[in-house]
mmCIF file of C-alpha atoms in Angstrom:
data_model
loop_
_atom_site.group_PDB
_atom_site.id
_atom_site.type_symbol
_atom_site.label_atom_id
_atom_site.label_comp_id
_atom_site.label_asym_id
_atom_site.label_seq_id
_atom_site.Cartn_x
_atom_site.Cartn_y
_atom_site.Cartn_z
ATOM 1 C CA MET N 30 -2.762 31.085 58.315
ATOM 2 C CA GLY N 31 -6.181 32.630 57.677
ATOM 3 C CA TRP N 32 -5.237 35.748 59.765
ATOM 4 C CA THR N 33 -1.793 36.199 58.344
ATOM 5 C CA TRP N 34 -3.037 38.197 55.348
ATOM 6 C CA LEU N 35 -4.985 40.501 57.679
ATOM 7 C CA LEU N 36 -1.830 41.079 59.750
ATOM 8 C CA TRP N 37 0.199 41.892 56.679
ATOM 9 C CA LEU N 38 -2.474 44.242 55.383
ATOM 10 C CA LEU N 39 -2.532 46.137 58.779
ATOM 11 C CA VAL N 40 1.284 46.334 58.748
ATOM 12 C CA LEU N 41 1.197 47.660 55.147
ATOM 13 C CA LEU N 42 -1.430 50.255 55.979
ATOM 14 C CA ALA N 43 0.566 51.400 59.027
ATOM 15 C CA VAL N 44 3.773 51.762 56.979
ATOM 16 C CA LEU N 45 1.876 53.603 54.292
ATOM 17 C CA ALA N 46 0.342 56.061 56.788
ATOM 18 C CA LEU N 47 3.785 56.613 58.297
ATOM 19 C CA LEU N 48 5.298 57.311 54.871
ATOM 20 C CA VAL N 49 2.459 59.719 53.983
ATOM 21 C CA GLY N 50 2.964 61.596 57.273
ATOM 22 C CA LEU N 51 6.734 61.688 56.831
ATOM 23 C CA TRP N 52 6.310 63.070 53.325
ATOM 24 C CA MET N 53 4.027 65.877 54.404
ATOM 25 C CA LEU N 54 6.359 66.811 57.280
ATOM 26 C CA VAL N 55 9.453 66.922 55.071
ATOM 27 C CA ARG N 56 7.561 68.906 52.322
ATOM 28 C CA LEU N 57 6.301 71.455 54.871
ATOM 29 C CA ARG N 58 9.700 71.816 56.483
ATOM 30 C CA ALA N 59 11.343 72.287 53.141
ATOM 31 C CA LEU N 60 8.779 74.935 52.039
ATOM 32 C CA GLY N 61 9.335 76.839 55.293
ATOM 33 C CA ARG N 62 13.084 76.967 54.686
ATOM 34 C CA VAL N 63 12.838 78.482 51.242
ATOM 35 C CA VAL N 64 14.024 82.113 51.104
ATOM 36 C CA GLY N 65 10.949 84.313 50.527
ATOM 37 C CA SER N 66 8.406 81.981 52.029
ATOM 38 C CA PHE N 67 5.712 83.070 54.490
ATOM 39 C CA SER N 68 2.650 81.592 56.151
ATOM 40 C CA CYS N 69 -0.505 82.504 54.322
ATOM 41 C CA ALA N 70 -4.098 81.194 54.417
ATOM 42 C CA TRP N 71 -6.369 81.311 51.393
ATOM 43 C CA ARG N 72 -10.212 81.314 50.962
ATOM 44 C CA ALA N 73 -12.725 81.760 48.133
ATOM 45 C CA PRO N 74 -15.230 84.720 48.434
ATOM 46 C CA GLU N 75 -18.211 82.380 48.815
ATOM 47 C CA SER N 76 -16.619 80.304 51.581
ATOM 48 C CA GLN N 77 -15.896 80.847 55.207
ATOM 49 C CA ASP N 78 -13.285 78.093 55.418
ATOM 50 C CA TRP N 79 -9.683 78.994 55.230
ATOM 51 C CA SER N 80 -6.953 76.770 53.764
ATOM 52 C CA SER N 81 -3.679 77.090 55.593
ATOM 53 C CA GLY N 82 -0.580 77.261 53.451
ATOM 54 C CA VAL N 83 2.829 78.623 52.641
ATOM 55 C CA ALA N 84 3.459 81.177 49.933
ATOM 56 C CA VAL N 85 6.776 81.544 48.185
ATOM 57 C CA TYR N 86 7.970 84.618 46.265
ATOM 58 C CA GLY N 87 9.460 84.098 42.866
ATOM 59 C CA VAL N 88 10.766 86.611 40.398
ATOM 60 C CA GLU N 89 7.528 86.968 38.440
ATOM 61 C CA ARG N 90 5.021 85.089 40.546
ATOM 62 C CA ILE N 91 3.973 83.814 43.959
ATOM 63 C CA ASP N 92 3.399 80.066 44.427
ATOM 64 C CA TRP N 93 0.967 79.008 47.145
ATOM 65 C CA PHE N 94 1.237 75.547 48.592
ATOM 66 C CA ARG N 95 -1.489 73.938 50.842
ATOM 67 C CA MET N 96 -0.112 73.119 54.279
ATOM 68 C CA LEU N 97 -1.541 69.525 54.239
ATOM 69 C CA SER N 98 -1.150 68.060 50.824
ATOM 70 C CA LEU N 99 0.512 65.228 49.054
ATOM 71 C CA ARG N 100 0.957 67.313 45.925
ATOM 72 C CA PRO N 101 4.623 68.483 45.544
ATOM 73 C CA GLY N 102 3.686 71.489 43.372
ATOM 74 C CA PRO N 103 1.735 74.618 44.268
ATOM 75 C CA ALA N 104 -2.040 74.616 44.526
ATOM 76 C CA ALA N 105 -2.202 78.199 43.215
ATOM 77 C CA ARG N 106 0.118 80.465 41.290
ATOM 78 C CA TRP N 107 -0.348 84.257 40.856
ATOM 79 C CA ARG N 108 1.596 86.281 38.392
ATOM 80 C CA ARG N 109 3.106 89.453 39.768
ATOM 81 C CA SER N 110 1.849 91.584 36.802
ATOM 82 C CA GLU N 111 -1.771 90.424 37.424
ATOM 83 C CA LEU N 112 -2.094 90.281 41.230
ATOM 84 C CA VAL N 113 -3.888 93.195 42.827
ATOM 85 C CA ILE N 114 -4.348 93.706 46.535
ATOM 86 C CA GLU N 115 -7.519 95.759 47.137
ATOM 87 C CA PRO N 116 -7.335 98.634 49.561
ATOM 88 C CA GLY N 117 -8.602 97.935 53.029
ATOM 89 C CA ARG N 118 -7.923 95.071 55.342
ATOM 90 C CA ARG N 119 -9.535 93.704 58.440
ATOM 91 C CA VAL N 120 -7.933 92.041 61.480
ATOM 92 C CA LEU N 121 -9.273 88.523 61.834
ATOM 93 C CA PRO N 122 -10.930 88.134 65.228
ATOM 94 C CA GLY N 123 -9.546 85.310 67.392
ATOM 95 C CA SER N 124 -6.337 84.997 65.377
ATOM 96 C CA ALA N 125 -3.508 83.699 67.516
ATOM 97 C CA TRP N 126 -0.850 85.263 65.189
ATOM 98 C CA GLY N 127 -2.484 88.668 64.522
ATOM 99 C CA ALA N 128 -3.593 87.870 60.955
ATOM 100 C CA VAL N 129 -5.130 90.401 58.688
ATOM 101 C CA GLU N 130 -7.440 89.572 55.833
ATOM 102 C CA VAL N 131 -7.036 91.231 52.373
ATOM 103 C CA GLU N 132 -8.987 90.870 49.245
ATOM 104 C CA CYS N 133 -6.964 90.053 46.136
ATOM 105 C CA ARG N 134 -7.796 89.958 42.479
ATOM 106 C CA VAL N 135 -6.228 88.264 39.445
ATOM 107 C CA GLY N 136 -8.209 89.341 36.459
ATOM 108 C CA ARG N 137 -11.900 88.709 37.286
ATOM 109 C CA ASP N 138 -11.056 86.124 39.947
ATOM 110 C CA CYS N 139 -11.313 87.289 43.540
ATOM 111 C CA PHE N 140 -9.944 85.565 46.710
ATOM 112 C CA TYR N 141 -8.869 86.446 50.218
ATOM 113 C CA LEU N 142 -5.511 85.966 51.915
ATOM 114 C CA ALA N 143 -4.892 85.966 55.703
ATOM 115 C CA LEU N 144 -1.304 86.740 56.697
ATOM 116 C CA GLU N 145 0.708 88.581 59.317
ATOM 117 C CA GLY N 146 1.107 92.288 59.082
ATOM 118 C CA ASP N 147 4.812 91.962 58.281
ATOM 119 C CA ALA N 148 4.119 89.392 55.547
ATOM 120 C CA LEU N 149 1.574 91.763 54.042
ATOM 121 C CA ALA N 150 4.063 94.628 54.054
ATOM 122 C CA GLY N 151 6.510 92.392 52.311
ATOM 123 C CA LEU N 152 3.936 91.326 49.747
ATOM 124 C CA THR N 153 2.921 94.901 49.028
ATOM 125 C CA SER N 154 6.541 95.970 48.638
ATOM 126 C CA TRP N 155 7.209 93.003 46.299
ATOM 127 C CA LEU N 156 4.229 94.035 44.117
ATOM 128 C CA GLU N 157 5.230 97.693 44.035
ATOM 129 C CA SER N 158 8.838 96.953 43.189
ATOM 130 C CA SER N 159 8.038 95.189 39.968
ATOM 131 C CA PRO N 160 9.765 96.548 36.889
ATOM 132 C CA PRO N 161 7.631 98.558 34.459
ATOM 133 C CA VAL N 162 5.769 96.450 31.960
ATOM 134 C CA ASP N 163 5.892 97.294 28.231
ATOM 135 C CA ARG N 164 2.316 97.109 27.082
ATOM 136 C CA GLY N 165 3.154 97.719 23.425
ATOM 137 C CA ALA N 166 2.093 101.400 23.461
ATOM 138 C CA ALA N 167 3.343 103.343 20.468
#
């Protein structure tokens, strides 16, 4: 009887790990099926580590979801009217899927995105096709 609680604890931990893995798989599959979604990695300027994820176009913003996360919502959100893609890009060496790196800005915040060339063309077109913004000029 002394080992019964340990066995139940191990079974509970195994079930919990299975549920977490299943949740992440279902979440990732659902994100990949959303119209306007594309694979996109993100990194801060001071870091060399990329975070893999999926970005999803909205009408007025892009939501970015971490690839491996329990959080159902986006890890980052960029408004269309504030997002700027800096000119210039570099092909990431050793990238299996031909990723290019671009510098982006939202206000004073800077970050980098790595995405396929076709996804970058789509992102650029999405930004350029935004409707004019009334800035209250008289």
